[in-house]
Amino acid sequence: MEEPRTAAATDAVAAVDAAAAVSLPEATGAVQATGSVQAAGSLQAANPGDSTGPGKAVGGRRSLGPVALVVAGGLSVQFGAAIAVLLMPRTGALGIVSLRLALAAIVLLAVCRPALRGHSRADWGTVIAFGAAMAAMNCLFYQAADRIPLGAAVTLEVIGPLALSVIVSRRLVNLLWAGLALGGVLLLSGGGFDRLDPLGAAYALGAGVMWATYIVFSARTGRRFPQADGLALAMAVGALLALPLGIVESGSKLLVPSTLGLALAVALMSSVLPYTLELLALRRLPAPTFAVLMSLEPAIAATAGFLVLHQALSATDALAIALVIVASMGAVRTQIGRGTPKPAPKAAPTPTRESARDEVR
């Protein structure tokens, strides 16, 4: 599965970040496990509500570049998930999870080369919790995707971070967005989950719960580890936890060369590539704009399911997904409006070499 990358997830991270300013050392700042929410969070933590500086979206053609990168990242994640579903007859759901996490961990460890020394017990405890949440989230999501359409699975999963956003923000208006999302979920299920596979729907909702947990621990990891080191270590932990399950389910089938090749493609498409694209985009795109673009993830997932897996959507399903997308976008905009202070007029500081270097960063 793709790691937290929707608007609701980014909103939840921003809300956790606001709470962290009071008491919690857990606002985002880590490079997200697939990366994007932590990347957005780190920008918001550095410049809350800021739309100026290097992250400012400029008009015209230049603004299309980062938007294209975000959309490309979303396409990569969801089409990677669709390829993973195609692999499930060969490896099983747990088999593809173990391969994807293991291969992504190898790539990230090779690129990041995180230091293993100099970390406290609390640091390692946070990374282990982060990796465990990652493994559980992916296992539950792929079990869901094996039983229900990909678009429905992603839509149900989004409820987890959206609920976290509503709980943390404590704003009454967010109850409206939560109700709208719930209406979409009920519409998607036809009033009961018997239209979908009940177990598959339960797995997707469980993945959403683990997604919310993942967001919290990814934020804490980002505060404790530099750059993508925490992500790489957590990915390795997740791989170690998931690999025994994949071996039990599929055994030597995991070592078939063609399966390994496709699994590597899934790992790159669902983790490494989207993280890279979105991190590049966030250097030129405000985190709020990024968050709204991420709201399109369920629709992209439904498209990938249709094109790759031939999973057709009814008009009711499309409306249900649209309701959840609107709810996610509304929750993000509400949180952003709350957290964006009006800047007080002040004299421009005298430029220095250090401040100029910081601006470039």
Tab-separated table of C-alpha atoms in Angstrom:
chain	number	residue	atom	x	y	z
A	1	MET	CA	0.000	0.000	0.000
A	2	GLU	CA	0.952	3.603	-0.317
A	3	GLU	CA	1.910	5.320	2.854
A	4	PRO	CA	-0.129	8.262	4.102
A	5	ARG	CA	-0.469	10.592	1.210
A	6	THR	CA	-3.954	12.072	1.233
A	7	ALA	CA	-5.162	15.492	2.216
A	8	ALA	CA	-6.738	14.074	5.352
A	9	ALA	CA	-3.422	12.576	6.323
A	10	THR	CA	-1.611	15.857	5.774
A	11	ASP	CA	-4.301	17.674	7.735
A	12	ALA	CA	-3.911	15.245	10.600
A	13	VAL	CA	-0.186	15.795	10.581
A	14	ALA	CA	-0.666	19.553	10.637
A	15	ALA	CA	-3.056	19.199	13.569
A	16	VAL	CA	-0.621	16.994	15.457
A	17	ASP	CA	2.072	19.543	14.662
A	18	ALA	CA	-0.028	22.314	16.193
A	19	ALA	CA	-0.531	20.247	19.323
A	20	ALA	CA	3.184	19.571	19.455
A	21	ALA	CA	3.854	23.285	19.753
A	22	VAL	CA	2.234	23.025	23.177
A	23	SER	CA	3.442	19.719	24.542
A	24	LEU	CA	4.127	16.915	22.118
A	25	PRO	CA	7.440	16.246	20.339
A	26	GLU	CA	5.619	14.688	17.432
A	27	ALA	CA	4.709	17.146	14.735
A	28	THR	CA	5.773	16.108	11.314
A	29	GLY	CA	9.165	16.572	9.972
A	30	ALA	CA	10.284	13.114	9.097
A	31	VAL	CA	10.570	12.128	5.539
A	32	GLN	CA	7.368	10.169	5.209
A	33	ALA	CA	7.297	6.488	4.653
A	34	THR	CA	6.574	6.882	1.102
A	35	GLY	CA	7.337	10.198	2.179
A	36	SER	CA	4.839	12.791	1.329
A	37	VAL	CA	2.972	13.571	4.531
A	38	GLN	CA	6.157	13.973	6.514
A	39	ALA	CA	7.594	16.143	3.780
A	40	ALA	CA	4.494	18.328	3.871
A	41	GLY	CA	4.597	18.370	7.632
A	42	SER	CA	8.199	19.434	7.764
A	43	LEU	CA	7.422	22.382	5.540
A	44	GLN	CA	4.407	23.322	7.631
A	45	ALA	CA	6.393	22.954	10.817
A	46	ALA	CA	9.117	25.168	9.415
A	47	ASN	CA	6.737	27.760	7.949
A	48	PRO	CA	3.242	27.251	9.398
A	49	GLY	CA	0.736	28.871	7.140
A	50	ASP	CA	3.449	30.467	5.118
A	51	SER	CA	2.948	30.934	1.422
A	52	THR	CA	6.111	32.811	0.748
A	53	GLY	CA	9.720	31.926	0.235
A	54	PRO	CA	11.068	28.953	-1.699
A	55	GLY	CA	7.867	26.932	-1.298
A	56	LYS	CA	5.636	29.588	-2.817
A	57	ALA	CA	3.618	28.500	-5.830
A	58	VAL	CA	4.136	30.950	-8.626
A	59	GLY	CA	1.656	31.619	-11.361
A	60	GLY	CA	1.798	30.568	-14.955
A	61	ARG	CA	3.813	27.730	-16.349
A	62	ARG	CA	6.188	27.495	-13.402
A	63	SER	CA	3.323	26.497	-11.077
A	64	LEU	CA	2.440	23.558	-13.303
A	65	GLY	CA	5.775	21.851	-12.676
A	66	PRO	CA	5.323	20.971	-8.979
A	67	VAL	CA	1.647	20.153	-9.527
A	68	ALA	CA	2.670	17.698	-12.242
A	69	LEU	CA	5.185	16.134	-9.854
A	70	VAL	CA	2.502	15.621	-7.188
A	71	VAL	CA	0.082	14.101	-9.684
A	72	ALA	CA	2.842	11.870	-11.038
A	73	GLY	CA	3.578	10.723	-7.486
A	74	GLY	CA	-0.078	9.855	-6.953
A	75	LEU	CA	-0.237	7.954	-10.215
A	76	SER	CA	2.923	6.073	-9.289
A	77	VAL	CA	1.569	5.024	-5.899
A	78	GLN	CA	-1.839	3.863	-7.063
A	79	PHE	CA	-0.694	2.118	-10.222
A	80	GLY	CA	2.001	0.462	-8.122
A	81	ALA	CA	-0.749	-0.789	-5.830
A	82	ALA	CA	-2.659	-2.087	-8.857
A	83	ILE	CA	0.410	-4.037	-10.017
A	84	ALA	CA	0.700	-5.424	-6.488
A	85	VAL	CA	-2.855	-6.734	-6.749
A	86	LEU	CA	-1.919	-8.459	-10.012
A	87	LEU	CA	0.937	-10.164	-8.170
A	88	MET	CA	-1.250	-11.511	-5.386
A	89	PRO	CA	-2.203	-14.761	-7.177
A	90	ARG	CA	1.522	-15.562	-7.257
A	91	THR	CA	2.549	-14.413	-3.799
A	92	GLY	CA	-0.564	-13.818	-1.743
A	93	ALA	CA	-1.336	-10.512	-0.067
A	94	LEU	CA	1.198	-11.002	2.724
A	95	GLY	CA	3.827	-12.163	0.257
A	96	ILE	CA	3.666	-9.003	-1.813
A	97	VAL	CA	3.722	-6.860	1.332
A	98	SER	CA	6.869	-8.566	2.577
A	99	LEU	CA	8.590	-8.243	-0.805
A	100	ARG	CA	7.600	-4.634	-1.251
A	101	LEU	CA	8.775	-3.573	2.213
A	102	ALA	CA	11.981	-5.600	1.993
A	103	LEU	CA	12.984	-4.255	-1.424
A	104	ALA	CA	12.034	-0.677	-0.529
A	105	ALA	CA	14.064	-0.987	2.678
A	106	ILE	CA	17.115	-2.195	0.746
A	107	VAL	CA	16.888	0.754	-1.652
A	108	LEU	CA	16.357	3.330	1.106
A	109	LEU	CA	19.118	1.935	3.326
A	110	ALA	CA	21.530	1.988	0.399
A	111	VAL	CA	20.620	5.579	-0.478
A	112	CYS	CA	20.288	7.059	3.018
A	113	ARG	CA	22.934	5.037	4.878
A	114	PRO	CA	21.465	5.954	8.279
A	115	ALA	CA	23.732	5.959	11.326
A	116	LEU	CA	23.009	3.124	13.742
A	117	ARG	CA	24.865	4.651	16.670
A	118	GLY	CA	24.160	7.709	18.735
A	119	HIS	CA	20.429	7.087	19.189
A	120	SER	CA	18.646	6.752	22.522
A	121	ARG	CA	16.275	3.983	23.582
A	122	ALA	CA	13.397	6.370	22.997
A	123	ASP	CA	14.633	6.976	19.440
A	124	TRP	CA	14.732	3.272	18.704
A	125	GLY	CA	11.374	2.729	20.386
A	126	THR	CA	9.839	5.353	18.119
A	127	VAL	CA	11.375	3.815	14.991
A	128	ILE	CA	10.186	0.334	15.989
A	129	ALA	CA	6.652	1.607	16.620
A	130	PHE	CA	6.750	3.448	13.294
A	131	GLY	CA	7.909	0.326	11.464
A	132	ALA	CA	5.312	-1.840	13.191
A	133	ALA	CA	2.535	0.568	12.223
A	134	MET	CA	3.863	0.586	8.657
A	135	ALA	CA	3.888	-3.213	8.460
A	136	ALA	CA	0.400	-3.546	9.955
A	137	MET	CA	-1.020	-0.835	7.711
A	138	ASN	CA	0.356	-2.449	4.566
A	139	CYS	CA	-0.688	-5.976	5.554
A	140	LEU	CA	-4.247	-4.854	6.276
A	141	PHE	CA	-4.491	-2.737	3.142
A	142	TYR	CA	-3.307	-5.453	0.783
A	143	GLN	CA	-5.650	-7.949	2.430
A	144	ALA	CA	-8.429	-5.457	1.667
A	145	ALA	CA	-7.264	-4.861	-1.920
A	146	ASP	CA	-7.323	-8.628	-2.453
A	147	ARG	CA	-11.040	-8.676	-1.611
A	148	ILE	CA	-12.610	-5.365	-2.667
A	149	PRO	CA	-11.965	-2.864	-5.517
A	150	LEU	CA	-8.875	-0.714	-5.130
A	151	GLY	CA	-10.804	2.574	-5.186
A	152	ALA	CA	-13.129	1.359	-2.426
A	153	ALA	CA	-10.198	0.146	-0.326
A	154	VAL	CA	-8.383	3.503	-0.510
A	155	THR	CA	-11.613	5.409	0.181
A	156	LEU	CA	-12.384	3.388	3.306
A	157	GLU	CA	-8.778	3.654	4.456
A	158	VAL	CA	-8.843	7.470	4.245
A	159	ILE	CA	-11.375	7.487	7.090
A	160	GLY	CA	-8.564	6.746	9.574
A	161	PRO	CA	-6.475	9.905	9.034
A	162	LEU	CA	-9.633	11.958	8.521
A	163	ALA	CA	-10.903	10.829	11.941
A	164	LEU	CA	-7.529	11.674	13.478
A	165	SER	CA	-7.740	15.141	11.954
A	166	VAL	CA	-11.213	15.730	13.409
A	167	ILE	CA	-10.230	14.455	16.857
A	168	VAL	CA	-7.030	16.474	17.107
A	169	SER	CA	-8.404	19.716	15.687
A	170	ARG	CA	-11.455	19.772	18.033
A	171	ARG	CA	-13.380	22.082	15.718
A	172	LEU	CA	-17.112	21.675	15.314
A	173	VAL	CA	-16.972	22.429	11.606
A	174	ASN	CA	-14.852	19.319	11.119
A	175	LEU	CA	-17.795	17.250	12.313
A	176	LEU	CA	-19.496	18.348	9.093
A	177	TRP	CA	-16.626	16.953	7.045
A	178	ALA	CA	-16.607	13.770	9.110
A	179	GLY	CA	-20.338	13.354	8.532
A	180	LEU	CA	-19.880	13.903	4.799
A	181	ALA	CA	-17.148	11.271	4.735
A	182	LEU	CA	-19.329	8.874	6.698
A	183	GLY	CA	-22.112	9.445	4.179
A	184	GLY	CA	-19.702	8.543	1.400
A	185	VAL	CA	-18.665	5.371	3.197
A	186	LEU	CA	-22.280	4.321	3.774
A	187	LEU	CA	-23.074	5.044	0.137
A	188	LEU	CA	-20.065	3.025	-0.955
A	189	SER	CA	-21.213	0.088	1.154
A	190	GLY	CA	-24.812	0.336	-0.029
A	191	GLY	CA	-26.023	0.844	3.528
A	192	GLY	CA	-24.221	-2.269	4.707
A	193	PHE	CA	-20.904	-3.880	3.904
A	194	ASP	CA	-22.510	-6.970	2.416
A	195	ARG	CA	-22.346	-5.352	-1.048
A	196	LEU	CA	-18.610	-5.219	-0.587
A	197	ASP	CA	-16.822	-8.187	0.874
A	198	PRO	CA	-17.365	-7.599	4.641
A	199	LEU	CA	-13.926	-8.898	5.583
A	200	GLY	CA	-12.274	-6.783	2.890
A	201	ALA	CA	-14.088	-3.664	4.128
A	202	ALA	CA	-13.045	-4.460	7.703
A	203	TYR	CA	-9.425	-4.843	6.593
A	204	ALA	CA	-9.577	-1.443	4.832
A	205	LEU	CA	-11.003	0.270	7.913
A	206	GLY	CA	-8.363	-1.442	10.050
A	207	ALA	CA	-5.704	-0.165	7.670
A	208	GLY	CA	-7.140	3.318	8.203
A	209	VAL	CA	-6.717	2.958	11.969
A	210	MET	CA	-3.117	1.897	11.471
A	211	TRP	CA	-2.658	4.768	9.018
A	212	ALA	CA	-3.638	7.222	11.765
A	213	THR	CA	-1.194	5.483	14.129
A	214	TYR	CA	1.446	5.610	11.422
A	215	ILE	CA	0.994	9.372	11.038
A	216	VAL	CA	1.613	9.992	14.731
A	217	PHE	CA	4.756	7.859	14.879
A	218	SER	CA	6.078	9.093	11.546
A	219	ALA	CA	5.852	12.613	12.977
A	220	ARG	CA	7.764	11.600	16.089
A	221	THR	CA	10.368	9.822	14.005
A	222	GLY	CA	10.854	12.921	11.896
A	223	ARG	CA	11.729	14.935	14.976
A	224	ARG	CA	14.274	12.394	16.194
A	225	PHE	CA	16.118	11.459	12.986
A	226	PRO	CA	17.630	13.636	10.260
A	227	GLN	CA	16.436	13.632	6.657
A	228	ALA	CA	15.141	10.208	5.580
A	229	ASP	CA	17.133	8.175	8.108
A	230	GLY	CA	14.128	7.411	10.272
A	231	LEU	CA	12.116	6.350	7.247
A	232	ALA	CA	14.831	3.965	6.070
A	233	LEU	CA	15.212	2.382	9.515
A	234	ALA	CA	11.455	2.089	10.015
A	235	MET	CA	11.068	0.525	6.581
A	236	ALA	CA	13.672	-2.065	7.584
A	237	VAL	CA	11.776	-2.776	10.822
A	238	GLY	CA	8.526	-3.156	8.894
A	239	ALA	CA	10.202	-5.514	6.434
A	240	LEU	CA	11.587	-7.677	9.252
A	241	LEU	CA	8.124	-7.928	10.814
A	242	ALA	CA	6.306	-8.684	7.548
A	243	LEU	CA	8.838	-11.043	5.975
A	244	PRO	CA	8.074	-14.089	8.195
A	245	LEU	CA	4.381	-13.737	7.349
A	246	GLY	CA	5.160	-13.636	3.625
A	247	ILE	CA	7.458	-16.650	3.890
A	248	VAL	CA	4.788	-18.663	5.735
A	249	GLU	CA	2.180	-17.757	3.127
A	250	SER	CA	4.224	-18.156	-0.058
A	251	GLY	CA	7.595	-19.727	0.758
A	252	SER	CA	9.893	-20.164	-2.232
A	253	LYS	CA	7.386	-18.463	-4.568
A	254	LEU	CA	8.817	-15.188	-3.338
A	255	LEU	CA	12.159	-15.997	-4.982
A	256	VAL	CA	10.886	-16.475	-8.540
A	257	PRO	CA	12.884	-13.959	-10.646
A	258	SER	CA	9.872	-12.556	-12.487
A	259	THR	CA	8.038	-12.090	-9.200
A	260	LEU	CA	11.023	-10.337	-7.659
A	261	GLY	CA	11.262	-8.034	-10.675
A	262	LEU	CA	7.613	-7.010	-10.455
A	263	ALA	CA	7.852	-6.642	-6.681
A	264	LEU	CA	10.826	-4.315	-7.131
A	265	ALA	CA	8.712	-2.248	-9.526
A	266	VAL	CA	5.981	-2.080	-6.864
A	267	ALA	CA	8.504	-1.012	-4.214
A	268	LEU	CA	9.891	1.739	-6.438
A	269	MET	CA	6.484	2.929	-7.626
A	270	SER	CA	4.799	2.844	-4.224
A	271	SER	CA	7.613	4.128	-2.014
A	272	VAL	CA	10.827	5.444	-3.526
A	273	LEU	CA	9.598	7.263	-6.654
A	274	PRO	CA	6.583	9.087	-5.161
A	275	TYR	CA	8.625	10.197	-2.155
A	276	THR	CA	11.241	11.687	-4.458
A	277	LEU	CA	8.714	13.396	-6.745
A	278	GLU	CA	6.699	14.848	-3.893
A	279	LEU	CA	9.744	16.066	-2.009
A	280	LEU	CA	10.845	17.918	-5.145
A	281	ALA	CA	7.361	19.354	-5.558
A	282	LEU	CA	7.159	20.552	-1.964
A	283	ARG	CA	10.225	22.719	-2.474
A	284	ARG	CA	8.178	24.906	-4.814
A	285	LEU	CA	4.592	24.172	-3.778
A	286	PRO	CA	2.899	25.301	-0.537
A	287	ALA	CA	2.001	22.392	1.737
A	288	PRO	CA	-1.717	23.415	1.746
A	289	THR	CA	-1.867	23.137	-2.043
A	290	PHE	CA	-0.072	19.821	-1.842
A	291	ALA	CA	-2.604	18.563	0.703
A	292	VAL	CA	-5.564	19.446	-1.516
A	293	LEU	CA	-3.957	17.676	-4.476
A	294	MET	CA	-3.541	14.598	-2.289
A	295	SER	CA	-7.327	14.501	-1.876
A	296	LEU	CA	-7.481	13.089	-5.396
A	297	GLU	CA	-5.839	9.823	-4.285
A	298	PRO	CA	-9.078	7.774	-4.009
A	299	ALA	CA	-10.073	8.876	-7.503
A	300	ILE	CA	-6.635	7.949	-8.858
A	301	ALA	CA	-6.905	4.576	-7.123
A	302	ALA	CA	-10.296	3.981	-8.712
A	303	THR	CA	-8.847	4.878	-12.124
A	304	ALA	CA	-5.914	2.506	-11.630
A	305	GLY	CA	-8.302	-0.231	-10.574
A	306	PHE	CA	-10.365	0.320	-13.715
A	307	LEU	CA	-7.462	0.478	-16.182
A	308	VAL	CA	-5.191	-2.203	-14.717
A	309	LEU	CA	-7.567	-4.493	-12.836
A	310	HIS	CA	-10.741	-3.889	-14.894
A	311	GLN	CA	-12.657	-2.945	-11.741
A	312	ALA	CA	-15.612	-0.914	-12.979
A	313	LEU	CA	-17.238	1.706	-10.734
A	314	SER	CA	-20.961	2.361	-10.619
A	315	ALA	CA	-22.315	5.892	-10.480
A	316	THR	CA	-23.055	5.340	-6.781
A	317	ASP	CA	-19.475	4.269	-6.108
A	318	ALA	CA	-18.127	7.324	-7.935
A	319	LEU	CA	-20.412	9.608	-5.894
A	320	ALA	CA	-19.294	7.927	-2.667
A	321	ILE	CA	-15.627	8.443	-3.506
A	322	ALA	CA	-16.340	12.069	-4.463
A	323	LEU	CA	-17.973	12.692	-1.066
A	324	VAL	CA	-14.932	11.374	0.775
A	325	ILE	CA	-12.626	13.502	-1.414
A	326	VAL	CA	-14.658	16.642	-0.697
A	327	ALA	CA	-14.685	15.840	3.033
A	328	SER	CA	-10.928	15.407	3.037
A	329	MET	CA	-10.378	18.670	1.145
A	330	GLY	CA	-12.759	20.517	3.463
A	331	ALA	CA	-11.003	19.238	6.574
A	332	VAL	CA	-7.649	20.340	5.175
A	333	ARG	CA	-8.847	23.814	4.277
A	334	THR	CA	-10.453	24.227	7.710
A	335	GLN	CA	-7.264	23.231	9.493
A	336	ILE	CA	-5.148	25.480	7.284
A	337	GLY	CA	-7.456	28.438	7.876
A	338	ARG	CA	-7.238	27.873	11.596
A	339	GLY	CA	-3.467	27.596	11.677
A	340	THR	CA	-2.591	30.477	9.352
A	341	PRO	CA	-1.957	33.636	11.365
A	342	LYS	CA	-2.130	37.019	9.727
A	343	PRO	CA	1.416	38.324	9.587
A	344	ALA	CA	2.007	41.551	11.481
A	345	PRO	CA	3.730	44.283	9.506
A	346	LYS	CA	7.378	44.573	10.345
A	347	ALA	CA	10.471	46.131	8.959
A	348	ALA	CA	12.460	44.054	6.543
A	349	PRO	CA	15.588	42.636	8.201
A	350	THR	CA	18.985	43.554	6.887
A	351	PRO	CA	20.141	40.723	4.602
A	352	THR	CA	23.108	38.727	5.805
A	353	ARG	CA	25.070	35.899	4.302
A	354	GLU	CA	23.525	33.445	6.788
A	355	SER	CA	19.940	34.592	6.171
A	356	ALA	CA	20.474	34.432	2.419
A	357	ARG	CA	21.735	30.882	2.727
A	358	ASP	CA	18.716	29.932	4.840
A	359	GLU	CA	16.391	31.411	2.241
A	360	VAL	CA	18.022	29.307	-0.448
A	361	ARG	CA	17.466	26.242	1.693
